[in-house]
mmCIF file of C-alpha atoms in Angstrom:
data_model
loop_
_atom_site.group_PDB
_atom_site.id
_atom_site.type_symbol
_atom_site.label_atom_id
_atom_site.label_comp_id
_atom_site.label_asym_id
_atom_site.label_seq_id
_atom_site.Cartn_x
_atom_site.Cartn_y
_atom_site.Cartn_z
ATOM 1 C CA PHE A 1 -76.173 1.481 36.438
ATOM 2 C CA GLY A 2 -77.720 -1.952 36.334
ATOM 3 C CA TYR A 3 -80.347 -3.402 38.624
ATOM 4 C CA ASN A 4 -77.986 -4.520 41.389
ATOM 5 C CA PRO A 5 -76.449 -1.547 43.235
ATOM 6 C CA ASP A 6 -73.690 -3.767 44.675
ATOM 7 C CA THR A 7 -72.230 -4.626 41.232
ATOM 8 C CA THR A 8 -72.369 -1.221 39.593
ATOM 9 C CA LEU A 9 -68.563 -0.895 39.199
ATOM 10 C CA ALA A 10 -68.125 -4.457 37.918
ATOM 11 C CA ASP A 11 -70.949 -4.057 35.406
ATOM 12 C CA GLY A 12 -69.536 -0.746 34.186
ATOM 13 C CA PHE A 13 -66.034 -2.267 33.731
ATOM 14 C CA ALA A 14 -67.439 -5.271 31.833
ATOM 15 C CA LEU A 15 -69.377 -2.980 29.496
ATOM 16 C CA SER A 16 -66.285 -0.807 28.978
ATOM 17 C CA TRP A 17 -63.781 -3.527 27.990
ATOM 18 C CA THR A 18 -66.396 -5.296 25.848
ATOM 19 C CA THR A 19 -66.984 -2.093 23.915
ATOM 20 C CA PHE A 20 -63.325 -0.989 23.702
ATOM 21 C CA THR A 21 -62.033 -4.315 22.401
ATOM 22 C CA THR A 22 -64.944 -4.563 19.920
ATOM 23 C CA VAL A 23 -65.655 -8.075 21.159
ATOM 24 C CA GLY A 24 -69.375 -7.384 21.135
ATOM 25 C CA TYR A 25 -72.100 -7.278 23.703
ATOM 26 C CA GLY A 26 -72.837 -10.457 25.595
ATOM 27 C CA MET A 27 -73.526 -10.704 29.305
ATOM 28 C CA THR A 28 -73.731 -6.920 29.588
ATOM 29 C CA TYR A 29 -74.932 -4.359 27.063
ATOM 30 C CA THR A 30 -76.494 -0.941 26.825
ATOM 31 C CA SER A 31 -80.184 -1.014 27.651
ATOM 32 C CA THR A 32 -82.864 -0.614 25.021
ATOM 33 C CA GLY A 33 -86.482 0.559 25.272
ATOM 34 C CA THR A 34 -87.571 -2.975 26.137
ATOM 35 C CA ASP A 35 -85.201 -3.109 29.116
ATOM 36 C CA TRP A 36 -85.587 0.453 30.359
ATOM 37 C CA ASP A 37 -88.426 2.811 29.639
ATOM 38 C CA ASP A 38 -86.558 6.045 30.395
ATOM 39 C CA GLN A 39 -84.044 6.063 27.516
ATOM 40 C CA ALA A 40 -83.252 9.731 27.972
ATOM 41 C CA SER A 41 -81.354 8.961 31.174
ATOM 42 C CA CYS A 42 -79.178 6.398 29.311
ATOM 43 C CA SER A 43 -78.293 8.560 26.303
ATOM 44 C CA TRP A 44 -74.906 9.585 27.675
ATOM 45 C CA ILE A 45 -73.962 5.919 28.263
ATOM 46 C CA VAL A 46 -74.895 5.036 24.679
ATOM 47 C CA PHE A 47 -72.797 7.951 23.380
ATOM 48 C CA LEU A 48 -69.846 6.976 25.586
ATOM 49 C CA CYS A 49 -69.954 3.354 24.397
ATOM 50 C CA THR A 50 -70.084 4.475 20.761
ATOM 51 C CA ALA A 51 -67.042 6.727 21.177
ATOM 52 C CA GLU A 52 -65.173 4.031 23.085
ATOM 53 C CA SER A 53 -65.851 1.506 20.357
ATOM 54 C CA PHE A 54 -64.450 3.896 17.733
ATOM 55 C CA VAL A 55 -61.289 4.512 19.781
ATOM 56 C CA GLY A 56 -60.901 0.766 20.267
ATOM 57 C CA LEU A 57 -60.996 0.196 16.504
ATOM 58 C CA LEU A 58 -58.305 2.842 15.944
ATOM 59 C CA TYR A 59 -56.127 1.396 18.707
ATOM 60 C CA ALA A 60 -56.341 -2.162 17.370
ATOM 61 C CA GLY A 61 -55.644 -1.017 13.823
ATOM 62 C CA MET A 62 -52.615 1.055 14.812
ATOM 63 C CA CYS A 63 -51.140 -1.739 16.911
ATOM 64 C CA ALA A 64 -51.524 -4.223 14.051
ATOM 65 C CA ALA A 65 -49.982 -1.796 11.556
ATOM 66 C CA ILE A 66 -46.980 -1.038 13.792
ATOM 67 C CA LEU A 67 -46.397 -4.716 14.513
ATOM 68 C CA PHE A 68 -46.646 -5.636 10.837
ATOM 69 C CA GLY A 69 -44.241 -2.837 9.908
ATOM 70 C CA LYS A 70 -41.678 -3.930 12.494
ATOM 71 C CA ILE A 71 -41.792 -7.546 11.328
ATOM 72 C CA GLY A 72 -41.581 -6.486 7.689
ATOM 73 C CA ARG A 73 -38.574 -4.296 8.425
ATOM 74 C CA ILE A 74 -36.751 -7.177 10.097
ATOM 75 C CA GLN A 75 -37.547 -9.559 7.262
ATOM 76 C CA SER A 76 -36.442 -7.062 4.615
ATOM 77 C CA HIS A 77 -32.937 -6.750 6.068
ATOM 78 C CA ALA A 78 -30.498 -9.077 4.327
ATOM 79 C CA GLN A 79 -28.293 -11.147 6.639
ATOM 80 C CA ILE A 80 -25.089 -9.921 5.034
ATOM 81 C CA THR A 81 -21.726 -9.010 6.558
ATOM 82 C CA PHE A 82 -19.513 -6.558 4.689
ATOM 83 C CA SER A 83 -15.763 -6.452 5.066
ATOM 84 C CA ASP A 84 -14.456 -3.682 7.273
ATOM 85 C CA ALA A 85 -11.531 -2.991 4.957
ATOM 86 C CA ILE A 86 -11.145 -2.370 1.249
ATOM 87 C CA CYS A 87 -8.375 -4.227 -0.542
ATOM 88 C CA ILE A 88 -6.552 -2.929 -3.588
ATOM 89 C CA GLN A 89 -4.743 -5.595 -5.543
ATOM 90 C CA TYR A 90 -2.050 -4.848 -8.061
ATOM 91 C CA LYS A 91 0.857 -6.725 -9.559
ATOM 92 C CA TYR A 92 4.382 -5.903 -8.616
ATOM 93 C CA GLU A 93 7.809 -7.436 -8.608
ATOM 94 C CA ALA A 94 8.882 -8.825 -5.276
ATOM 95 C CA ASN A 95 12.612 -8.579 -4.703
ATOM 96 C CA GLU A 96 14.647 -10.397 -2.072
ATOM 97 C CA ASP A 97 13.443 -8.012 0.635
ATOM 98 C CA GLY A 98 9.792 -8.512 -0.321
ATOM 99 C CA GLN A 99 9.445 -4.897 -1.406
ATOM 100 C CA SER A 100 8.047 -3.488 -4.643
ATOM 101 C CA PRO A 101 10.768 -1.650 -6.556
ATOM 102 C CA GLY A 102 8.277 -0.347 -9.119
ATOM 103 C CA THR A 103 9.780 -2.129 -12.138
ATOM 104 C CA PRO A 104 8.112 -4.648 -14.442
ATOM 105 C CA MET A 105 8.780 -8.296 -13.814
ATOM 106 C CA ASP A 106 11.121 -10.460 -15.845
ATOM 107 C CA SER A 107 9.227 -13.744 -15.575
ATOM 108 C CA PRO A 108 5.644 -14.920 -16.075
ATOM 109 C CA GLU A 109 5.329 -15.774 -12.374
ATOM 110 C CA GLN A 110 3.829 -12.791 -10.556
ATOM 111 C CA PRO A 111 3.576 -13.310 -6.801
ATOM 112 C CA VAL A 112 0.611 -11.728 -5.097
ATOM 113 C CA ARG A 113 0.475 -11.232 -1.348
ATOM 114 C CA GLN A 114 -2.390 -13.143 0.177
ATOM 115 C CA THR A 115 -4.435 -12.939 3.355
ATOM 116 C CA THR A 116 -6.348 -15.584 5.252
ATOM 117 C CA ILE A 117 -9.363 -14.512 7.301
ATOM 118 C CA GLU A 118 -10.228 -16.794 10.213
ATOM 119 C CA PHE A 119 -13.575 -16.614 11.997
ATOM 120 C CA ASP A 120 -14.094 -17.679 15.573
ATOM 121 C CA GLU A 121 -17.145 -19.716 16.466
ATOM 122 C CA GLY A 122 -20.292 -17.589 16.479
ATOM 123 C CA SER A 123 -18.443 -14.524 15.227
ATOM 124 C CA THR A 124 -18.914 -12.639 11.990
ATOM 125 C CA THR A 125 -15.625 -10.760 12.128
ATOM 126 C CA GLY A 126 -12.269 -12.267 11.386
ATOM 127 C CA THR A 127 -8.568 -11.609 11.652
ATOM 128 C CA ALA A 128 -6.531 -11.104 8.518
ATOM 129 C CA VAL A 129 -3.222 -12.960 8.566
ATOM 130 C CA SER A 130 -0.627 -12.210 5.904
ATOM 131 C CA PRO A 131 2.292 -14.533 5.192
ATOM 132 C CA SER A 132 5.780 -13.138 5.320
ATOM 133 C CA PRO A 133 7.002 -11.451 2.134
ATOM 134 C CA GLN A 134 9.779 -14.035 1.777
ATOM 135 C CA SER A 135 7.368 -16.969 1.705
ATOM 136 C CA PRO A 136 6.022 -18.060 -1.688
ATOM 137 C CA ALA A 137 2.443 -17.294 -2.554
ATOM 138 C CA PRO A 138 0.044 -20.150 -1.670
ATOM 139 C CA THR A 139 -1.021 -22.218 -4.594
ATOM 140 C CA SER A 140 -4.488 -22.927 -3.206
ATOM 141 C CA ILE A 141 -5.766 -19.544 -4.381
ATOM 142 C CA ALA A 142 -5.795 -19.123 -8.136
ATOM 143 C CA THR A 143 -4.557 -16.017 -9.894
ATOM 144 C CA GLU A 144 -7.323 -13.493 -10.295
ATOM 145 C CA SER A 145 -8.923 -13.513 -13.736
ATOM 146 C CA LEU A 146 -9.271 -9.722 -13.617
ATOM 147 C CA PHE A 147 -5.623 -9.392 -14.533
ATOM 148 C CA SER A 148 -4.330 -10.031 -18.000
ATOM 149 C CA PRO A 149 -1.734 -12.813 -18.228
ATOM 150 C CA TYR A 150 1.790 -11.482 -18.128
ATOM 151 C CA THR A 151 3.956 -11.831 -21.219
ATOM 152 C CA PRO A 152 7.690 -11.231 -20.959
ATOM 153 C CA ASP A 153 7.745 -9.379 -24.273
ATOM 154 C CA VAL A 154 10.256 -6.548 -24.112
ATOM 155 C CA ASN A 155 7.903 -4.157 -25.887
ATOM 156 C CA LYS A 156 5.062 -4.909 -23.486
ATOM 157 C CA SER A 157 7.082 -5.298 -20.304
ATOM 158 C CA ARG A 158 5.930 -1.895 -19.024
ATOM 159 C CA ASN A 159 2.225 -2.537 -19.648
ATOM 160 C CA ILE A 160 1.108 -3.080 -16.081
ATOM 161 C CA PRO A 161 -2.629 -3.670 -15.595
ATOM 162 C CA CYS A 162 -4.499 -1.156 -13.477
ATOM 163 C CA PRO A 163 -5.163 -2.132 -9.837
ATOM 164 C CA VAL A 164 -8.453 -3.607 -8.730
ATOM 165 C CA LEU A 165 -10.377 -2.330 -5.706
ATOM 166 C CA LYS A 166 -12.246 -5.115 -3.929
ATOM 167 C CA PHE A 167 -14.661 -5.457 -1.037
ATOM 168 C CA GLN A 168 -16.203 -8.635 0.303
ATOM 169 C CA LEU A 169 -19.738 -9.704 1.241
ATOM 170 C CA ILE A 170 -20.523 -12.795 3.293
ATOM 171 C CA ASN A 171 -23.953 -14.405 3.530
ATOM 172 C CA ASN A 172 -24.558 -15.155 7.206
ATOM 173 C CA LEU A 173 -27.182 -17.776 6.276
ATOM 174 C CA ALA A 174 -24.829 -19.688 3.998
ATOM 175 C CA ASN A 175 -25.099 -22.922 5.976
ATOM 176 C CA LYS A 176 -28.871 -22.768 6.429
ATOM 177 C CA ARG A 177 -31.453 -24.126 4.074
ATOM 178 C CA GLY A 178 -33.113 -21.390 2.063
ATOM 179 C CA GLY A 179 -30.548 -18.783 3.101
ATOM 180 C CA GLU A 180 -29.641 -17.862 -0.472
ATOM 181 C CA ILE A 181 -30.412 -14.493 -2.034
ATOM 182 C CA MET A 182 -31.818 -14.723 -5.535
ATOM 183 C CA ASP A 183 -31.200 -12.149 -8.280
ATOM 184 C CA ALA A 184 -28.853 -10.149 -6.062
ATOM 185 C CA SER A 185 -27.434 -6.923 -7.432
ATOM 186 C CA LEU A 186 -24.832 -4.471 -6.174
ATOM 187 C CA LYS A 187 -24.829 -0.727 -6.677
ATOM 188 C CA VAL A 188 -21.970 1.516 -5.644
ATOM 189 C CA VAL A 189 -21.726 5.288 -5.488
ATOM 190 C CA ALA A 190 -18.721 7.326 -4.434
ATOM 191 C CA GLY A 191 -18.821 10.784 -2.928
ATOM 192 C CA ASN A 192 -16.186 13.469 -3.022
ATOM 193 C CA THR A 193 -16.316 16.693 -1.037
ATOM 194 C CA ASP A 194 -14.988 19.712 -2.884
ATOM 195 C CA PHE A 195 -13.812 21.949 -0.054
ATOM 196 C CA SER A 196 -12.110 24.382 -2.413
ATOM 197 C CA ARG A 197 -15.339 25.491 -4.096
ATOM 198 C CA THR A 198 -18.754 24.855 -2.573
ATOM 199 C CA GLY A 199 -17.935 22.351 0.146
ATOM 200 C CA ALA A 200 -20.794 20.115 -1.023
ATOM 201 C CA THR A 201 -20.481 16.390 -1.608
ATOM 202 C CA SER A 202 -21.187 15.122 -5.107
ATOM 203 C CA TYR A 203 -21.905 11.461 -5.768
ATOM 204 C CA VAL A 204 -21.045 9.502 -8.884
ATOM 205 C CA LYS A 205 -21.813 5.934 -9.920
ATOM 206 C CA VAL A 206 -19.001 3.387 -9.637
ATOM 207 C CA ASN A 207 -19.099 0.569 -12.179
ATOM 208 C CA LEU A 208 -18.322 -2.939 -10.948
ATOM 209 C CA VAL A 209 -16.902 -5.791 -12.972
ATOM 210 C CA GLU A 210 -19.748 -8.076 -11.872
ATOM 211 C CA PHE A 211 -22.699 -6.323 -10.257
ATOM 212 C CA GLU A 212 -25.280 -9.148 -10.488
ATOM 213 C CA HIS A 213 -25.393 -12.570 -8.854
ATOM 214 C CA PRO A 214 -28.268 -14.942 -9.671
ATOM 215 C CA PHE A 215 -27.634 -17.195 -6.654
ATOM 216 C CA PHE A 216 -25.717 -15.511 -3.829
ATOM 217 C CA SER A 217 -25.147 -18.225 -1.258
ATOM 218 C CA ARG A 218 -21.760 -17.713 0.400
ATOM 219 C CA VAL A 219 -19.138 -15.122 -0.586
ATOM 220 C CA TRP A 220 -19.221 -12.364 -3.163
ATOM 221 C CA HIS A 221 -16.403 -10.009 -4.120
ATOM 222 C CA GLY A 222 -17.241 -6.608 -5.520
ATOM 223 C CA CYS A 223 -14.481 -5.498 -7.890
ATOM 224 C CA HIS A 224 -13.783 -2.152 -9.508
ATOM 225 C CA ARG A 225 -10.807 -1.460 -11.736
ATOM 226 C CA LEU A 226 -8.915 1.764 -11.064
ATOM 227 C CA ASN A 227 -8.405 2.778 -14.669
ATOM 228 C CA ALA A 228 -8.666 5.998 -16.649
ATOM 229 C CA GLN A 229 -12.484 5.980 -16.318
ATOM 230 C CA SER A 230 -12.570 5.316 -12.578
ATOM 231 C CA PRO A 231 -14.214 8.113 -10.543
ATOM 232 C CA LEU A 232 -12.215 7.003 -7.493
ATOM 233 C CA LEU A 233 -8.972 8.379 -8.903
ATOM 234 C CA SER A 234 -7.964 12.002 -9.043
ATOM 235 C CA PRO A 235 -8.172 13.805 -12.415
ATOM 236 C CA ALA A 236 -4.389 13.971 -12.597
ATOM 237 C CA ALA A 237 -4.100 10.223 -12.065
ATOM 238 C CA ARG A 238 -6.670 9.456 -14.772
ATOM 239 C CA GLU A 239 -4.853 11.733 -17.220
ATOM 240 C CA ARG A 240 -1.546 10.028 -16.407
ATOM 241 C CA ILE A 241 -3.078 6.623 -17.138
ATOM 242 C CA ARG A 242 -4.452 7.883 -20.462
ATOM 243 C CA ARG A 243 -1.036 9.147 -21.491
ATOM 244 C CA ASN A 244 0.390 5.775 -20.479
ATOM 245 C CA GLY A 245 -1.852 3.974 -22.953
ATOM 246 C CA GLY A 246 -4.414 2.869 -20.352
ATOM 247 C CA TYR A 247 -1.831 1.061 -18.208
ATOM 248 C CA TRP A 248 -0.749 1.711 -14.654
ATOM 249 C CA PRO A 249 2.465 3.748 -14.360
ATOM 250 C CA VAL A 250 5.474 1.741 -13.248
ATOM 251 C CA ASP A 251 6.502 4.210 -10.538
ATOM 252 C CA TRP A 252 3.043 3.914 -8.912
ATOM 253 C CA CYS A 253 3.403 0.212 -8.074
ATOM 254 C CA ASN A 254 3.611 0.802 -4.333
ATOM 255 C CA PRO A 255 0.972 1.266 -1.610
ATOM 256 C CA GLU A 256 1.827 4.915 -0.953
ATOM 257 C CA SER A 257 1.312 5.972 -4.568
ATOM 258 C CA VAL A 258 -1.940 4.036 -4.851
ATOM 259 C CA ARG A 259 -3.375 5.710 -1.750
ATOM 260 C CA ASP A 260 -2.191 9.165 -2.820
ATOM 261 C CA ASN A 261 -4.040 8.895 -6.142
ATOM 262 C CA LEU A 262 -7.380 7.919 -4.586
ATOM 263 C CA MET A 263 -9.964 10.677 -4.250
ATOM 264 C CA PHE A 264 -13.230 9.877 -2.477
ATOM 265 C CA SER A 265 -14.769 10.731 0.869
ATOM 266 C CA ASP A 266 -17.659 8.232 0.779
ATOM 267 C CA PHE A 267 -17.960 4.778 -0.724
ATOM 268 C CA ILE A 268 -21.519 3.445 -0.398
ATOM 269 C CA VAL A 269 -22.457 -0.109 -1.365
ATOM 270 C CA THR A 270 -26.084 -1.276 -1.542
ATOM 271 C CA LEU A 271 -27.316 -4.814 -2.131
ATOM 272 C CA THR A 272 -30.835 -5.837 -3.134
ATOM 273 C CA GLY A 273 -32.274 -9.238 -3.869
ATOM 274 C CA ILE A 274 -34.992 -11.765 -3.075
ATOM 275 C CA ALA A 275 -34.664 -14.019 -0.044
ATOM 276 C CA ASN A 276 -35.095 -17.643 -1.011
ATOM 277 C CA ILE A 277 -36.686 -18.639 2.286
ATOM 278 C CA SER A 278 -39.397 -15.956 2.347
ATOM 279 C CA ALA A 279 -39.592 -14.703 -1.266
ATOM 280 C CA ALA A 280 -39.413 -11.177 0.159
ATOM 281 C CA THR A 281 -37.252 -8.385 -1.173
ATOM 282 C CA VAL A 282 -34.234 -7.837 1.068
ATOM 283 C CA HIS A 283 -31.571 -5.169 1.130
ATOM 284 C CA ALA A 284 -28.372 -4.243 2.909
ATOM 285 C CA TYR A 285 -25.833 -1.462 2.673
ATOM 286 C CA LYS A 286 -22.357 -0.528 3.823
ATOM 287 C CA ARG A 287 -20.871 2.949 3.957
ATOM 288 C CA TYR A 288 -17.117 3.309 3.898
ATOM 289 C CA LYS A 289 -16.158 6.743 5.167
ATOM 290 C CA ALA A 290 -13.005 8.691 4.466
ATOM 291 C CA GLY A 291 -10.079 7.196 6.346
ATOM 292 C CA VAL A 292 -11.325 3.625 5.942
ATOM 293 C CA ARG A 293 -8.643 0.973 6.219
ATOM 294 C CA ILE A 294 -7.378 0.381 2.674
ATOM 295 C CA SER A 295 -5.059 -2.604 2.376
ATOM 296 C CA CYS A 296 -2.913 -2.330 -0.721
ATOM 297 C CA SER A 297 -1.325 -5.417 -2.323
ATOM 298 C CA PHE A 298 -3.616 -7.664 -0.268
ATOM 299 C CA ILE A 299 -6.508 -9.854 -1.354
ATOM 300 C CA PHE A 300 -9.294 -11.512 0.587
ATOM 301 C CA GLY A 301 -8.462 -15.101 1.414
ATOM 302 C CA HIS A 302 -10.654 -18.081 2.106
ATOM 303 C CA VAL A 303 -13.190 -17.735 4.922
ATOM 304 C CA ILE A 304 -12.610 -20.397 7.553
ATOM 305 C CA GLU A 305 -15.053 -21.000 10.383
ATOM 306 C CA LYS A 306 -13.766 -22.709 13.497
ATOM 307 C CA ILE A 307 -16.157 -25.305 14.870
ATOM 308 C CA THR A 308 -15.524 -26.859 18.271
ATOM 309 C CA LEU A 309 -16.676 -30.463 18.384
#
């Protein structure tokens, strides 16, 4: 190979990497009839270089495709943190012991237990702190608009609104420019395993009060009312609500009754939208399995981030 017998290996290596990387022939190349009269002796080298060039093209193309796919996968994942727990909020009468006796209230003021979630620096998980039952409800958090205003009418005193199931989403890029998610939408499906019949899990759509957000920048609460049409309640509970005129039964205004009437093994939340910084479609999901921590009579409080100066 080549005219200099002392550089045969170096010349062969230069021809190989030039062909494999498809850089092109420069200082070394396969000989032609002008360079070497006996082309029959060089036919196997020409064939080898052709095959090596083809393999080099496939290798470069596959590497570029894998790299592009990995980057696209990272960019398509929304920087969203879902709450670990699901909160169910309902209205009840708080007596002197802070317990819910399950009777309608006698005044328009309806205290709701509140939680405050504090985030340590650089952390995306927080600690929920609940005030003591004897302390009055903070006035910094307004009464939820999902509940109808209470009227002390005697005829309507037993009309208790149905509870609201809530989960929380936090945009991790809230304090960064272009971190918003445009045209965000939430979809929720719930699964229930029927062990008594087939043992298969059937999924049903769960309707949210607000499932679209045109400009999701910080915090978003997904809310679903546990009424007579809710697939998260057992058939007996939905029938009881229908007989009660669409209102929540008075004797169910306690955490134990609320949990006992729930019936789902999976609660899957998916979010899709367009990232403002890259104009790419992003998505995220959270799957709440059976046995997830359900906090009754609690709501999500303000998100506070501790910054050390």
